[in-house]
Amino acid sequence: MTEGRGIKIIVSMIGLDSHTTGAQVVATLLRDAGFEVVYLGVNQTPEMIVKAAIDEDVDVIGISSHASNFALIEDLMDLVVEHDLTDVPVVCGGNIPPNQIEKLTAKGVAKVFPPGSSGQAIVDYLAASGRAGK
Amino acid sequence: MKYATDYGYQIKPVYGPDDVEGLEYQRDLGDPGSFPYTRGYHENGYRSRMWTRRMTVGLGSSRDANKVLKKYREMGQRGGMCVIHDRVSCSCIDADHPLARRENGVLGWPGSSFLEFEELMEDIPLTGQSITLLGCCSPSTLRLAYVVALAEKRGIDPREVHGSVMESPFGNVFGQTDVQPFDLNMKLFLDATEYVVREKIRMRAGLVGQHFQESGGNNAQLLAVELSMLKEICGRLVNERGLDFDEAMRVPYQLIDIGSRFFEEVAKVRALRRMWAKMAKEHFGAKDEKSCQLLIAVHTSGRTMTYQQPLNNVARCAIQTLAGAMVGCTALDNATLDNAYAEPSALAARMSLNTQHIVAEETGVAEVVDPLAGSYFVESLTNEVEAAAYRVLDEIDELGGLVAAIEQGRIQAMLHEEANVKFRETNNGEQLIVGVNHLAIPEEEDSFEIPVQELEASDSEAIAQRMAAWKKTRNRDSLEAAIGRLHADAGKGDGFNLMPAIIEAVKVYGTAGEIMGVIRLARGLGYDPFELIQCPFELN
């Protein structure tokens, strides 16, 4: 697959959440679709994720979340604005309830993929939105 | 349509006598209560002891979790309670740590001090029910210390308390990464386990296969990994800690995941009982029959609980609970219909507990032991999963055992591959999931709103502030003395058991971060695994 060619994306956990299976599966899916994946792994603070986004000059920030408190993602969105990175879409995936999706979207998160999302839907969305930022 | 188990065995359309031709009843099954215990450990099954019906608790403050525990008792939680740590206390850092402030009480109970345990257990008996505390290996010694300290404070002999508070270090490489190093976790796990054996405390340690399977592992791999964990842990307790095998085997229990592939799940558990009984006799030379009987608790599968049309999960939970009941478990806790959203709401918890009560009281399946025995299909599947598991077990043995296999990254690679396979199979429709990739409905039609438990960032911060303020109220002299002793003991080598010093430190309200921090220092590590805070004690 070549949909993701030329698009660089961070896949990261946030905070102390260590349920990495979803993030790893998505990282593999994206690599297989031609994306360049920067997998940050566990124990990443919002500051570390933003720094990596700048250092690696990525096109998309992808956050995998299994937690029931999404304050850290909101903190990340504040930092994205502060560092003038709003042209880099932040995309989340994981166990995120509908009302939280509303809150996160209002905070500037571009898209949330809940469990059960199809691989093709994720790839198609990221291919389109990653290019839009270029 | 694919007709195969997750470990690749092709399922036939019909089974008959030829499929169990070599089966010898006494050798391969035995009556319930007889070696090799394929059919279970009790002659009369649930008639002599009903399984423990419980739900896992943990969200918000300790007082919040205490209220939920009391509510579950009202809902008919029977035999035992089960609480899981939040990510902060799983990591053995304190609620007032800079990285904790947004995450206290998220996904679990913020149990990083004895104070939190006292609040959790307020007006809840320590005896007469099993006390199960879960969530990573690192806090195992602390959880044991909490129980011992509270028992003493209430004037109860700790030997009167039973349950499970330790967790093996392996869970943390099965899809959940721990911040504390593996060798430290292993040392502390062995300390806690050795301590309960020598002090005759009836606390068990979970060798949690559940995480392995929830992270994608297949049934045959699960059995192989489970047996490898037992081999490593029992081997170390005998060889490194000088325990008799039959004494050591009073400690482990298995927490196993049960999904919706009904007969395969039943076969898996029956095979596990038989495989362990043989390993106990043949590998470890068990003298006590009890050592051949691996205690098995069941968790119904959280990963099968779908985000879409969550009410469908009630049906999934019922099927899985039925499998767990029919296979003869010691305890069962359910995933809930809102598992893909948050921690269980009261409604979801009641549905799940009632599912257990319905299976226990209304269906009649609890009245007869191992009712599926003798089914051509079930016995074939039991043989097949056992044979496939032995093949994986041989591979792990050839790598030098489970620890060596993990050090070489082989187990992680195995899991990663399986997780990808499972994702691909649902993605391309080989495995159908109703409401997800089959009979999905438009979002706007999925209108049944379930209540969702929420935790605000301010709740997490309040837990942090309380801990920071409370820390200053502790008796500094006794705390420093206990921490000093712990630091000194921690420098005496891996074989020196730190449990007594940890219990003393817990009693004077030393916290998880402080206790683990000084142990880390004595081992040449930094006080804080994240290198953000300094040790608040002067140590010699």
PDB file of C-alpha atoms in Angstrom, chain A:
ATOM      1  CA  MET A   1       0.000   0.000   0.000  1.00  0.00           C
ATOM      2  CA  THR A   2       1.217   3.487  -0.732  1.00  0.00           C
ATOM      3  CA  GLU A   3      -1.515   5.756   0.650  1.00  0.00           C
ATOM      4  CA  GLY A   4       0.742   7.076   3.368  1.00  0.00           C
ATOM      5  CA  ARG A   5       3.866   7.720   1.302  1.00  0.00           C
ATOM      6  CA  GLY A   6       5.550  10.944   2.298  1.00  0.00           C
ATOM      7  CA  ILE A   7       3.496  11.397   5.477  1.00  0.00           C
ATOM      8  CA  LYS A   8       5.243  11.290   8.810  1.00  0.00           C
ATOM      9  CA  ILE A   9       3.173  10.513  11.893  1.00  0.00           C
ATOM     10  CA  ILE A  10       3.812  10.189  15.615  1.00  0.00           C
ATOM     11  CA  VAL A  11       2.116   7.278  17.358  1.00  0.00           C
ATOM     12  CA  SER A  12       2.342   7.737  21.105  1.00  0.00           C
ATOM     13  CA  MET A  13       0.859   6.788  24.436  1.00  0.00           C
ATOM     14  CA  ILE A  14       0.213   9.683  26.790  1.00  0.00           C
ATOM     15  CA  GLY A  15       0.922   9.825  30.537  1.00  0.00           C
ATOM     16  CA  LEU A  16       1.254   6.624  32.548  1.00  0.00           C
ATOM     17  CA  ASP A  17      -1.230   4.640  30.446  1.00  0.00           C
ATOM     18  CA  SER A  18       0.663   1.551  29.357  1.00  0.00           C
ATOM     19  CA  HIS A  19      -1.953  -0.387  27.387  1.00  0.00           C
ATOM     20  CA  THR A  20       0.194  -0.410  24.276  1.00  0.00           C
ATOM     21  CA  THR A  21      -1.444  -3.098  22.146  1.00  0.00           C
ATOM     22  CA  GLY A  22      -3.675  -0.683  20.221  1.00  0.00           C
ATOM     23  CA  ALA A  23      -0.869   1.785  19.555  1.00  0.00           C
ATOM     24  CA  GLN A  24       1.398  -0.980  18.293  1.00  0.00           C
ATOM     25  CA  VAL A  25      -1.253  -2.479  16.041  1.00  0.00           C
ATOM     26  CA  VAL A  26      -1.997   0.951  14.558  1.00  0.00           C
ATOM     27  CA  ALA A  27       1.727   1.668  14.101  1.00  0.00           C
ATOM     28  CA  THR A  28       2.073  -1.563  12.126  1.00  0.00           C
ATOM     29  CA  LEU A  29      -1.045  -0.793  10.098  1.00  0.00           C
ATOM     30  CA  LEU A  30       0.316   2.644   9.169  1.00  0.00           C
ATOM     31  CA  ARG A  31       3.814   1.393   8.309  1.00  0.00           C
ATOM     32  CA  ASP A  32       2.267  -1.257   6.075  1.00  0.00           C
ATOM     33  CA  ALA A  33       0.286   1.529   4.374  1.00  0.00           C
ATOM     34  CA  GLY A  34       3.465   3.439   3.605  1.00  0.00           C
ATOM     35  CA  PHE A  35       3.438   6.055   6.400  1.00  0.00           C
ATOM     36  CA  GLU A  36       6.634   6.968   8.164  1.00  0.00           C
ATOM     37  CA  VAL A  37       5.795   6.193  11.805  1.00  0.00           C
ATOM     38  CA  VAL A  38       7.642   7.661  14.784  1.00  0.00           C
ATOM     39  CA  TYR A  39       6.559   5.388  17.640  1.00  0.00           C
ATOM     40  CA  LEU A  40       7.225   7.108  20.959  1.00  0.00           C
ATOM     41  CA  GLY A  41       5.951   4.364  23.263  1.00  0.00           C
ATOM     42  CA  VAL A  42       4.942   4.749  26.914  1.00  0.00           C
ATOM     43  CA  ASN A  43       5.321   7.420  29.615  1.00  0.00           C
ATOM     44  CA  GLN A  44       5.190  10.351  27.223  1.00  0.00           C
ATOM     45  CA  THR A  45       4.200  13.726  28.660  1.00  0.00           C
ATOM     46  CA  PRO A  46       2.426  16.311  26.475  1.00  0.00           C
ATOM     47  CA  GLU A  47       5.698  18.293  26.490  1.00  0.00           C
ATOM     48  CA  MET A  48       7.683  15.291  25.242  1.00  0.00           C
ATOM     49  CA  ILE A  49       5.167  14.625  22.467  1.00  0.00           C
ATOM     50  CA  VAL A  50       5.219  18.253  21.263  1.00  0.00           C
ATOM     51  CA  LYS A  51       9.006  18.305  21.367  1.00  0.00           C
ATOM     52  CA  ALA A  52       9.145  15.122  19.288  1.00  0.00           C
ATOM     53  CA  ALA A  53       6.637  16.612  16.828  1.00  0.00           C
ATOM     54  CA  ILE A  54       8.899  19.636  16.342  1.00  0.00           C
ATOM     55  CA  ASP A  55      12.186  17.715  16.272  1.00  0.00           C
ATOM     56  CA  GLU A  56      10.864  15.115  13.841  1.00  0.00           C
ATOM     57  CA  ASP A  57       8.874  17.641  11.803  1.00  0.00           C
ATOM     58  CA  VAL A  58       5.853  15.333  11.630  1.00  0.00           C
ATOM     59  CA  ASP A  59       2.649  15.817   9.658  1.00  0.00           C
ATOM     60  CA  VAL A  60       0.262  14.227  12.162  1.00  0.00           C
ATOM     61  CA  ILE A  61       0.286  13.495  15.910  1.00  0.00           C
ATOM     62  CA  GLY A  62      -1.484  10.234  16.824  1.00  0.00           C
ATOM     63  CA  ILE A  63      -2.395   9.528  20.459  1.00  0.00           C
ATOM     64  CA  SER A  64      -3.542   6.144  21.727  1.00  0.00           C
ATOM     65  CA  SER A  65      -5.568   6.321  24.919  1.00  0.00           C
ATOM     66  CA  HIS A  66      -7.031   3.710  27.210  1.00  0.00           C
ATOM     67  CA  ALA A  67      -7.533   6.066  30.145  1.00  0.00           C
ATOM     68  CA  SER A  68     -10.690   7.496  31.653  1.00  0.00           C
ATOM     69  CA  ASN A  69      -9.310  10.991  32.237  1.00  0.00           C
ATOM     70  CA  PHE A  70      -8.473  12.875  29.109  1.00  0.00           C
ATOM     71  CA  ALA A  71      -7.000  15.957  30.730  1.00  0.00           C
ATOM     72  CA  LEU A  72      -3.544  15.141  29.372  1.00  0.00           C
ATOM     73  CA  ILE A  73      -4.846  15.235  25.806  1.00  0.00           C
ATOM     74  CA  GLU A  74      -6.373  18.642  26.551  1.00  0.00           C
ATOM     75  CA  ASP A  75      -2.989  19.759  27.929  1.00  0.00           C
ATOM     76  CA  LEU A  76      -1.380  18.534  24.716  1.00  0.00           C
ATOM     77  CA  MET A  77      -3.815  20.640  22.669  1.00  0.00           C
ATOM     78  CA  ASP A  78      -2.860  23.747  24.674  1.00  0.00           C
ATOM     79  CA  LEU A  79       0.808  23.083  23.938  1.00  0.00           C
ATOM     80  CA  VAL A  80       0.080  22.533  20.241  1.00  0.00           C
ATOM     81  CA  VAL A  81      -1.434  26.024  20.103  1.00  0.00           C
ATOM     82  CA  GLU A  82       1.361  27.513  22.205  1.00  0.00           C
ATOM     83  CA  HIS A  83       3.997  26.109  19.829  1.00  0.00           C
ATOM     84  CA  ASP A  84       2.115  27.204  16.741  1.00  0.00           C
ATOM     85  CA  LEU A  85       1.650  23.641  15.558  1.00  0.00           C
ATOM     86  CA  THR A  86      -2.040  23.917  14.721  1.00  0.00           C
ATOM     87  CA  ASP A  87      -1.345  22.856  11.122  1.00  0.00           C
ATOM     88  CA  VAL A  88      -0.344  19.431  12.504  1.00  0.00           C
ATOM     89  CA  PRO A  89      -3.591  17.541  13.127  1.00  0.00           C
ATOM     90  CA  VAL A  90      -3.886  15.625  16.415  1.00  0.00           C
ATOM     91  CA  VAL A  91      -5.758  12.347  16.000  1.00  0.00           C
ATOM     92  CA  CYS A  92      -6.762  10.088  18.896  1.00  0.00           C
ATOM     93  CA  GLY A  93      -7.747   6.463  19.119  1.00  0.00           C
ATOM     94  CA  GLY A  94      -8.966   4.279  21.947  1.00  0.00           C
ATOM     95  CA  ASN A  95     -11.616   3.920  24.614  1.00  0.00           C
ATOM     96  CA  ILE A  96     -12.908   7.454  24.426  1.00  0.00           C
ATOM     97  CA  PRO A  97     -16.640   7.908  25.227  1.00  0.00           C
ATOM     98  CA  PRO A  98     -18.835  10.082  22.930  1.00  0.00           C
ATOM     99  CA  ASN A  99     -19.100  13.035  25.337  1.00  0.00           C
ATOM    100  CA  GLN A 100     -15.314  13.102  25.662  1.00  0.00           C
ATOM    101  CA  ILE A 101     -15.005  13.013  21.880  1.00  0.00           C
ATOM    102  CA  GLU A 102     -17.126  16.185  21.806  1.00  0.00           C
ATOM    103  CA  LYS A 103     -14.918  17.840  24.417  1.00  0.00           C
ATOM    104  CA  LEU A 104     -11.693  16.853  22.691  1.00  0.00           C
ATOM    105  CA  THR A 105     -12.960  17.942  19.300  1.00  0.00           C
ATOM    106  CA  ALA A 106     -13.945  21.310  20.770  1.00  0.00           C
ATOM    107  CA  LYS A 107     -10.412  21.533  22.080  1.00  0.00           C
ATOM    108  CA  GLY A 108      -9.033  21.105  18.567  1.00  0.00           C
ATOM    109  CA  VAL A 109      -8.525  17.345  18.227  1.00  0.00           C
ATOM    110  CA  ALA A 110      -9.075  16.656  14.525  1.00  0.00           C
ATOM    111  CA  LYS A 111     -10.574  13.190  14.787  1.00  0.00           C
ATOM    112  CA  VAL A 112     -11.176  10.397  17.306  1.00  0.00           C
ATOM    113  CA  PHE A 113     -11.236   6.753  16.226  1.00  0.00           C
ATOM    114  CA  PRO A 114     -13.066   4.627  18.794  1.00  0.00           C
ATOM    115  CA  PRO A 115     -12.478   0.861  19.179  1.00  0.00           C
ATOM    116  CA  GLY A 116     -13.773  -1.091  16.212  1.00  0.00           C
ATOM    117  CA  SER A 117     -12.736   1.545  13.659  1.00  0.00           C
ATOM    118  CA  SER A 118     -11.681  -0.041  10.397  1.00  0.00           C
ATOM    119  CA  GLY A 119      -8.058   0.073   9.355  1.00  0.00           C
ATOM    120  CA  GLN A 120      -8.995   1.517   5.970  1.00  0.00           C
ATOM    121  CA  ALA A 121     -10.933   4.372   7.584  1.00  0.00           C
ATOM    122  CA  ILE A 122      -7.877   5.273   9.687  1.00  0.00           C
ATOM    123  CA  VAL A 123      -5.494   5.069   6.723  1.00  0.00           C
ATOM    124  CA  ASP A 124      -7.788   7.068   4.407  1.00  0.00           C
ATOM    125  CA  TYR A 125      -8.339   9.796   6.954  1.00  0.00           C
ATOM    126  CA  LEU A 126      -4.660  10.190   7.821  1.00  0.00           C
ATOM    127  CA  ALA A 127      -3.591  10.114   4.169  1.00  0.00           C
ATOM    128  CA  ALA A 128      -5.988  12.977   3.407  1.00  0.00           C
ATOM    129  CA  SER A 129      -5.404  15.086   6.511  1.00  0.00           C
ATOM    130  CA  GLY A 130      -1.629  14.553   6.571  1.00  0.00           C
ATOM    131  CA  ARG A 131      -1.371  15.886   3.020  1.00  0.00           C
ATOM    132  CA  ALA A 132      -3.657  18.824   3.736  1.00  0.00           C
ATOM    133  CA  GLY A 133      -1.122  20.223   6.178  1.00  0.00           C
ATOM    134  CA  LYS A 134       1.664  20.275   3.596  1.00  0.00           C
TER     135      LYS A 134
END
